[in-house]
PDB file of C-alpha atoms and ligand atoms in Angstrom:
ATOM      1  CA  MET A   1      49.743  10.938 134.797  1.00 38.00           C
ATOM      2  CA  ILE A   2      52.441  13.446 135.375  1.00 48.00           C
ATOM      3  CA  PHE A   3      51.743  15.935 138.071  1.00 53.00           C
ATOM      4  CA  GLY A   4      55.164  16.705 139.321  1.00 66.00           C
ATOM      5  CA  MET A   5      56.816  20.119 139.037  1.00 84.00           C
ATOM      6  CA  THR A   6      60.598  20.249 138.549  1.00 89.00           C
ATOM      7  CA  PHE A   7      62.745  23.174 139.358  1.00 90.00           C
ATOM      8  CA  THR A   8      66.436  23.921 139.855  1.00 95.00           C
ATOM      9  CA  LEU A   9      67.264  24.838 143.441  1.00 95.00           C
ATOM     10  CA  GLY A  10      70.810  25.948 142.698  1.00 96.00           C
ATOM     11  CA  ARG A  11      73.979  24.917 140.915  1.00 98.00           C
ATOM     12  CA  SER A  12      76.972  22.931 142.141  1.00 98.00           C
ATOM     13  CA  VAL A  13      80.566  24.289 142.224  1.00 98.00           C
ATOM     14  CA  GLU A  14      81.094  23.086 138.614  1.00 98.00           C
ATOM     15  CA  GLY A  15      77.683  24.464 137.500  1.00 98.00           C
ATOM     16  CA  ARG A  16      75.599  21.317 137.442  1.00 98.00           C
ATOM     17  CA  ALA A  17      71.929  21.773 138.270  1.00 98.00           C
ATOM     18  CA  ILE A  18      70.632  20.682 141.627  1.00 98.00           C
ATOM     19  CA  ASP A  19      66.980  19.800 140.822  1.00 97.00           C
ATOM     20  CA  ALA A  20      64.000  19.468 143.080  1.00 96.00           C
ATOM     21  CA  TYR A  21      60.808  17.631 142.199  1.00 95.00           C
ATOM     22  CA  ALA A  22      57.697  18.846 144.088  1.00 92.00           C
ATOM     23  CA  PHE A  23      54.518  16.773 144.161  1.00 90.00           C
ATOM     24  CA  PRO A  24      51.474  18.557 145.481  1.00 83.00           C
ATOM     25  CA  GLY A  25      49.002  16.893 147.709  1.00 79.00           C
ATOM     26  CA  PRO A  26      46.396  17.805 150.334  1.00 75.00           C
ATOM     27  CA  ALA A  27      49.348  18.682 152.530  1.00 69.00           C
ATOM     28  CA  LYS A  28      48.593  16.472 155.475  1.00 75.00           C
ATOM     29  CA  HIS A  29      52.382  16.602 155.732  1.00 86.00           C
ATOM     30  CA  THR A  30      55.227  17.802 153.557  1.00 93.00           C
ATOM     31  CA  VAL A  31      57.933  15.176 153.284  1.00 95.00           C
ATOM     32  CA  LEU A  32      61.416  15.985 152.013  1.00 97.00           C
ATOM     33  CA  MET A  33      63.577  13.167 150.469  1.00 98.00           C
ATOM     34  CA  LEU A  34      67.262  13.800 149.825  1.00 98.00           C
ATOM     35  CA  GLY A  35      69.722  11.553 147.910  1.00 98.00           C
ATOM     36  CA  GLY A  36      73.271  11.872 146.732  1.00 98.00           C
ATOM     37  CA  PHE A  37      74.888  13.941 149.446  1.00 98.00           C
ATOM     38  CA  HIS A  38      77.915  11.683 148.948  1.00 98.00           C
ATOM     39  CA  GLY A  39      78.816  11.098 145.281  1.00 98.00           C
ATOM     40  CA  ASP A  40      80.169   7.566 146.004  1.00 98.00           C
ATOM     41  CA  GLU A  41      76.809   6.443 147.348  1.00 98.00           C
ATOM     42  CA  PRO A  42      74.892   6.051 144.058  1.00 97.00           C
ATOM     43  CA  LYS A  43      72.238   3.730 145.590  1.00 97.00           C
ATOM     44  CA  SER A  44      70.812   6.793 147.449  1.00 98.00           C
ATOM     45  CA  VAL A  45      70.338   8.538 144.094  1.00 98.00           C
ATOM     46  CA  PHE A  46      68.734   5.357 142.634  1.00 98.00           C
ATOM     47  CA  LEU A  47      66.237   5.070 145.351  1.00 98.00           C
ATOM     48  CA  ALA A  48      65.267   8.783 145.264  1.00 98.00           C
ATOM     49  CA  ARG A  49      64.827   8.610 141.399  1.00 97.00           C
ATOM     50  CA  ARG A  50      62.731   5.417 141.733  1.00 97.00           C
ATOM     51  CA  TRP A  51      60.598   7.314 144.325  1.00 95.00           C
ATOM     52  CA  ILE A  52      60.026  10.125 141.805  1.00 94.00           C
ATOM     53  CA  ASP A  53      59.050   7.639 139.185  1.00 94.00           C
ATOM     54  CA  LEU A  54      56.642   6.037 141.625  1.00 93.00           C
ATOM     55  CA  LEU A  55      54.980   9.348 142.533  1.00 90.00           C
ATOM     56  CA  ARG A  56      54.582  10.269 138.964  1.00 88.00           C
ATOM     57  CA  ALA A  57      53.057   6.937 138.067  1.00 88.00           C
ATOM     58  CA  ASP A  58      50.776   6.487 141.075  1.00 81.00           C
ATOM     59  CA  ARG A  59      49.338   9.467 142.846  1.00 74.00           C
ATOM     60  CA  ALA A  60      48.036   7.312 145.692  1.00 75.00           C
ATOM     61  CA  ALA A  61      51.564   6.474 146.557  1.00 74.00           C
ATOM     62  CA  SER A  62      52.028   9.881 148.015  1.00 75.00           C
ATOM     63  CA  ASP A  63      49.465   8.971 150.679  1.00 76.00           C
ATOM     64  CA  GLY A  64      48.114  12.376 151.131  1.00 77.00           C
ATOM     65  CA  ALA A  65      51.468  14.076 151.690  1.00 86.00           C
ATOM     66  CA  ARG A  66      53.198  16.782 149.694  1.00 90.00           C
ATOM     67  CA  TRP A  67      56.528  15.176 148.588  1.00 93.00           C
ATOM     68  CA  VAL A  68      59.592  17.188 147.657  1.00 95.00           C
ATOM     69  CA  VAL A  69      62.411  15.090 146.357  1.00 97.00           C
ATOM     70  CA  VAL A  70      66.082  16.289 145.694  1.00 98.00           C
ATOM     71  CA  PRO A  71      67.590  13.050 144.275  1.00 98.00           C
ATOM     72  CA  LEU A  72      71.105  14.362 143.718  1.00 98.00           C
ATOM     73  CA  VAL A  73      72.443  16.988 146.154  1.00 98.00           C
ATOM     74  CA  ASN A  74      76.111  16.654 145.085  1.00 98.00           C
ATOM     75  CA  PRO A  75      76.148  16.134 141.279  1.00 98.00           C
ATOM     76  CA  ASP A  76      79.966  17.051 140.941  1.00 98.00           C
ATOM     77  CA  GLY A  77      80.857  14.329 143.380  1.00 98.00           C
ATOM     78  CA  TYR A  78      78.399  11.870 141.765  1.00 98.00           C
ATOM     79  CA  ALA A  79      79.989  12.530 138.331  1.00 98.00           C
ATOM     80  CA  LYS A  80      83.310  11.366 139.661  1.00 98.00           C
ATOM     81  CA  ARG A  81      81.843   8.814 142.174  1.00 98.00           C
ATOM     82  CA  LYS A  82      83.590  10.702 144.898  1.00 98.00           C
ATOM     83  CA  ARG A  83      82.208  11.443 148.324  1.00 98.00           C
ATOM     84  CA  ARG A  84      82.977  15.144 148.441  1.00 98.00           C
ATOM     85  CA  ASN A  85      82.077  18.119 146.279  1.00 98.00           C
ATOM     86  CA  ALA A  86      84.478  19.830 143.670  1.00 98.00           C
ATOM     87  CA  HIS A  87      86.016  21.860 146.600  1.00 98.00           C
ATOM     88  CA  GLN A  88      86.738  18.593 148.476  1.00 97.00           C
ATOM     89  CA  VAL A  89      84.100  19.524 151.042  1.00 98.00           C
ATOM     90  CA  ASP A  90      81.853  16.884 152.672  1.00 97.00           C
ATOM     91  CA  ILE A  91      78.471  18.482 152.202  1.00 98.00           C
ATOM     92  CA  ASN A  92      77.146  16.484 155.101  1.00 97.00           C
ATOM     93  CA  ARG A  93      79.667  18.328 157.413  1.00 96.00           C
ATOM     94  CA  ASN A  94      79.150  21.792 155.973  1.00 98.00           C
ATOM     95  CA  PHE A  95      75.876  22.853 157.723  1.00 97.00           C
ATOM     96  CA  PRO A  96      75.929  25.891 159.943  1.00 97.00           C
ATOM     97  CA  THR A  97      75.317  24.095 163.222  1.00 95.00           C
ATOM     98  CA  ARG A  98      76.606  24.982 166.672  1.00 92.00           C
ATOM     99  CA  ASN A  99      78.948  21.956 166.485  1.00 90.00           C
ATOM    100  CA  TRP A 100      80.432  22.747 163.058  1.00 94.00           C
ATOM    101  CA  THR A 101      84.225  22.130 163.381  1.00 88.00           C
ATOM    102  CA  ARG A 102      87.190  23.208 161.313  1.00 90.00           C
ATOM    103  CA  THR A 103      88.888  20.105 160.079  1.00 91.00           C
ATOM    104  CA  SER A 104      91.795  19.226 157.741  1.00 92.00           C
ATOM    105  CA  ARG A 105      91.203  19.606 154.087  1.00 92.00           C
ATOM    106  CA  ARG A 106      92.771  16.235 153.653  1.00 92.00           C
ATOM    107  CA  SER A 107      90.052  14.615 155.788  1.00 93.00           C
ATOM    108  CA  ARG A 108      87.456  12.733 153.733  1.00 93.00           C
ATOM    109  CA  MET A 109      84.979  14.476 156.117  1.00 94.00           C
ATOM    110  CA  TYR A 110      86.365  18.021 155.527  1.00 96.00           C
ATOM    111  CA  GLY A 111      83.683  20.418 156.588  1.00 96.00           C
ATOM    112  CA  GLY A 112      84.781  23.336 154.425  1.00 97.00           C
ATOM    113  CA  PRO A 113      86.507  26.663 155.119  1.00 97.00           C
ATOM    114  CA  SER A 114      83.425  27.992 156.924  1.00 97.00           C
ATOM    115  CA  PRO A 115      79.824  26.805 157.690  1.00 98.00           C
ATOM    116  CA  ALA A 116      77.548  26.676 154.686  1.00 98.00           C
ATOM    117  CA  SER A 117      80.421  27.719 152.368  1.00 98.00           C
ATOM    118  CA  GLU A 118      79.243  25.439 149.582  1.00 98.00           C
ATOM    119  CA  PRO A 119      76.528  26.076 146.958  1.00 98.00           C
ATOM    120  CA  GLU A 120      75.238  22.445 147.425  1.00 98.00           C
ATOM    121  CA  THR A 121      74.680  23.061 151.182  1.00 98.00           C
ATOM    122  CA  GLU A 122      72.924  26.403 150.340  1.00 98.00           C
ATOM    123  CA  ALA A 123      70.620  24.626 147.919  1.00 98.00           C
ATOM    124  CA  VAL A 124      69.532  22.030 150.574  1.00 98.00           C
ATOM    125  CA  MET A 125      68.919  24.908 153.153  1.00 98.00           C
ATOM    126  CA  ARG A 126      66.887  26.771 150.486  1.00 96.00           C
ATOM    127  CA  VAL A 127      64.517  23.798 149.882  1.00 96.00           C
ATOM    128  CA  VAL A 128      63.978  23.300 153.649  1.00 97.00           C
ATOM    129  CA  LYS A 129      63.192  26.919 154.220  1.00 96.00           C
ATOM    130  CA  ARG A 130      60.935  27.112 151.158  1.00 93.00           C
ATOM    131  CA  TYR A 131      58.852  24.043 151.894  1.00 93.00           C
ATOM    132  CA  ARG A 132      59.157  23.762 155.628  1.00 94.00           C
ATOM    133  CA  PRO A 133      58.881  19.946 155.723  1.00 96.00           C
ATOM    134  CA  SER A 134      57.589  18.270 158.911  1.00 95.00           C
ATOM    135  CA  ARG A 135      59.677  15.139 158.287  1.00 95.00           C
ATOM    136  CA  ILE A 136      62.766  14.442 156.168  1.00 97.00           C
ATOM    137  CA  VAL A 137      64.329  11.226 154.926  1.00 98.00           C
ATOM    138  CA  THR A 138      67.930  11.610 153.738  1.00 98.00           C
ATOM    139  CA  ILE A 139      69.391   8.590 152.026  1.00 98.00           C
ATOM    140  CA  HIS A 140      72.989   7.340 152.300  1.00 98.00           C
ATOM    141  CA  SER A 141      74.773   3.976 152.189  1.00 97.00           C
ATOM    142  CA  ILE A 142      77.319   2.489 154.602  1.00 96.00           C
ATOM    143  CA  GLY A 143      79.486  -0.646 154.895  1.00 93.00           C
ATOM    144  CA  ASP A 144      80.382  -3.089 157.624  1.00 86.00           C
ATOM    145  CA  ASP A 145      76.784  -3.953 158.477  1.00 90.00           C
ATOM    146  CA  ARG A 146      76.248  -0.486 160.081  1.00 94.00           C
ATOM    147  CA  TYR A 147      73.043   0.060 158.063  1.00 97.00           C
ATOM    148  CA  CYS A 148      70.397   1.780 160.141  1.00 97.00           C
ATOM    149  CA  ASN A 149      67.549   4.159 160.510  1.00 97.00           C
ATOM    150  CA  ASN A 150      69.479   6.975 162.149  1.00 96.00           C
ATOM    151  CA  TYR A 151      67.446   9.778 163.618  1.00 96.00           C
ATOM    152  CA  ASP A 152      67.961  13.347 164.603  1.00 95.00           C
ATOM    153  CA  GLY A 153      65.752  15.631 166.633  1.00 93.00           C
ATOM    154  CA  PRO A 154      62.182  14.453 166.944  1.00 94.00           C
ATOM    155  CA  GLY A 155      62.774  11.721 164.350  1.00 95.00           C
ATOM    156  CA  ARG A 156      62.812   8.645 166.681  1.00 95.00           C
ATOM    157  CA  ALA A 157      59.150   7.620 166.158  1.00 96.00           C
ATOM    158  CA  LEU A 158      59.499   7.773 162.347  1.00 96.00           C
ATOM    159  CA  ALA A 159      62.709   5.706 162.555  1.00 97.00           C
ATOM    160  CA  LEU A 160      60.903   3.151 164.667  1.00 97.00           C
ATOM    161  CA  ALA A 161      58.049   3.071 162.143  1.00 97.00           C
ATOM    162  CA  MET A 162      60.493   2.608 159.241  1.00 97.00           C
ATOM    163  CA  ARG A 163      62.241  -0.304 161.158  1.00 98.00           C
ATOM    164  CA  ARG A 164      59.010  -2.279 161.068  1.00 96.00           C
ATOM    165  CA  HIS A 165      59.300  -2.514 157.295  1.00 96.00           C
ATOM    166  CA  ASN A 166      63.031  -2.430 156.450  1.00 97.00           C
ATOM    167  CA  ARG A 167      64.296  -4.302 159.636  1.00 97.00           C
ATOM    168  CA  TYR A 168      67.247  -1.894 159.938  1.00 97.00           C
ATOM    169  CA  PRO A 169      68.356  -1.041 163.488  1.00 97.00           C
ATOM    170  CA  VAL A 170      67.322   2.361 164.899  1.00 97.00           C
ATOM    171  CA  THR A 171      70.200   4.491 166.169  1.00 95.00           C
ATOM    172  CA  ALA A 172      70.565   7.996 167.572  1.00 92.00           C
ATOM    173  CA  SER A 173      74.244   7.995 166.636  1.00 73.00           C
ATOM    174  CA  ILE A 174      76.078   6.626 163.684  1.00 65.00           C
ATOM    175  CA  GLY A 175      78.954   5.588 165.967  1.00 63.00           C
ATOM    176  CA  TYR A 176      81.122   8.651 165.454  1.00 67.00           C
ATOM    177  CA  ALA A 177      80.653  12.448 165.736  1.00 71.00           C
ATOM    178  CA  THR A 178      79.122  14.216 162.784  1.00 84.00           C
ATOM    179  CA  PRO A 179      79.606  18.005 163.377  1.00 91.00           C
ATOM    180  CA  GLY A 180      77.970  20.085 160.731  1.00 95.00           C
ATOM    181  CA  SER A 181      75.794  17.263 159.543  1.00 96.00           C
ATOM    182  CA  PHE A 182      72.457  17.781 157.791  1.00 97.00           C
ATOM    183  CA  GLY A 183      70.797  15.735 160.601  1.00 95.00           C
ATOM    184  CA  ALA A 184      72.229  18.034 163.258  1.00 94.00           C
ATOM    185  CA  TRP A 185      71.033  21.165 161.380  1.00 95.00           C
ATOM    186  CA  ALA A 186      67.515  20.003 160.328  1.00 96.00           C
ATOM    187  CA  GLY A 187      66.772  17.605 163.184  1.00 94.00           C
ATOM    188  CA  VAL A 188      68.459  18.915 166.267  1.00 92.00           C
ATOM    189  CA  GLU A 189      68.487  22.694 165.536  1.00 93.00           C
ATOM    190  CA  HIS A 190      65.383  23.141 163.426  1.00 95.00           C
ATOM    191  CA  ASN A 191      63.398  20.441 165.235  1.00 95.00           C
ATOM    192  CA  ILE A 192      62.221  18.536 162.082  1.00 96.00           C
ATOM    193  CA  ALA A 193      61.760  14.840 162.331  1.00 96.00           C
ATOM    194  CA  THR A 194      64.793  13.641 160.351  1.00 96.00           C
ATOM    195  CA  VAL A 195      65.892  10.132 159.506  1.00 97.00           C
ATOM    196  CA  THR A 196      69.204   9.354 157.818  1.00 97.00           C
ATOM    197  CA  LEU A 197      68.455   5.986 156.090  1.00 98.00           C
ATOM    198  CA  GLU A 198      71.761   4.253 155.787  1.00 97.00           C
ATOM    199  CA  LEU A 199      71.420   1.473 153.179  1.00 98.00           C
ATOM    200  CA  PRO A 200      73.669  -1.541 153.412  1.00 97.00           C
ATOM    201  CA  LEU A 201      76.622  -1.146 150.927  1.00 95.00           C
ATOM    202  CA  ARG A 202      76.549  -4.867 150.038  1.00 95.00           C
ATOM    203  CA  HIS A 203      72.919  -4.999 148.998  1.00 96.00           C
ATOM    204  CA  SER A 204      71.948  -4.308 145.357  1.00 96.00           C
ATOM    205  CA  PRO A 205      70.023  -1.160 144.425  1.00 97.00           C
ATOM    206  CA  LYS A 206      67.092  -3.387 143.596  1.00 97.00           C
ATOM    207  CA  ARG A 207      67.190  -5.152 146.916  1.00 97.00           C
ATOM    208  CA  CYS A 208      67.422  -1.793 148.737  1.00 98.00           C
ATOM    209  CA  TRP A 209      64.439  -0.495 146.871  1.00 97.00           C
ATOM    210  CA  GLU A 210      62.344  -3.530 147.689  1.00 97.00           C
ATOM    211  CA  ASP A 211      63.373  -3.555 151.298  1.00 97.00           C
ATOM    212  CA  ASN A 212      62.573   0.159 151.689  1.00 97.00           C
ATOM    213  CA  LEU A 213      59.493   0.836 149.605  1.00 95.00           C
ATOM    214  CA  GLN A 214      57.110   0.468 152.534  1.00 94.00           C
ATOM    215  CA  ALA A 215      59.566   2.158 154.951  1.00 96.00           C
ATOM    216  CA  LEU A 216      59.726   5.234 152.751  1.00 95.00           C
ATOM    217  CA  LEU A 217      55.963   5.368 152.512  1.00 92.00           C
ATOM    218  CA  CYS A 218      55.967   5.617 156.364  1.00 89.00           C
ATOM    219  CA  ALA A 219      57.309   9.065 156.109  1.00 90.00           C
ATOM    220  CA  ALA A 220      53.954  10.114 154.722  1.00 87.00           C
ATOM    221  CA  SER A 221      51.639   7.725 156.516  1.00 85.00           C
ATOM    222  CA  TRP A 222      53.207   7.986 159.961  1.00 82.00           C
ATOM    223  CA  PRO A 223      50.765  10.175 162.001  1.00 79.00           C
TER     224      PRO A 223
HETATM  225 ZN1   ZN B   1      76.776   9.242 153.015  1.00 76.88          ZN
END
């Protein structure tokens, strides 16, 4: 049974659609899932798309929550398998946080000419403001065995619940400063329980999906 509603949140620098998939429920919680912030982390898109397939096929999987899924935040970067968007901006450093910092355009973590300068950033801010999720899982991938359930704001309890299933460490910091990150904006400054799920780069998409299916469900079932 298909009960999802798809709509376009906005368009990328090069005009690609940034789509959201909203799944209604009794609204115990609204959970937002985001993938593809970084175009060179395709596993994050794979997991978010699998999640959409699951919600479409099995209503019970939503566990009484309203789910909103944006599987591909940065479609221009994804098309080229590049981290940043078509303006060479790292979307995950472009949010209008108090700690947003001007950085070199040559940096792979370039935060843009000004906070929220990019249409991809605006699209993400729009979906948060429209749906007011109470918890957010934003999916990335990372190398050197630094995979983790990284939390911001009131996200620690959710990160701990997810760890019981995926066995990834729980961290408050990724090991380096992330000014202008989505986690700082949504978690710290908007007080939404936010977990940045960093998948192990070396594991296959299939393995990541199997290891995280129950962990992702936690975002809905966690009290
Ligand atoms: Zn990333």
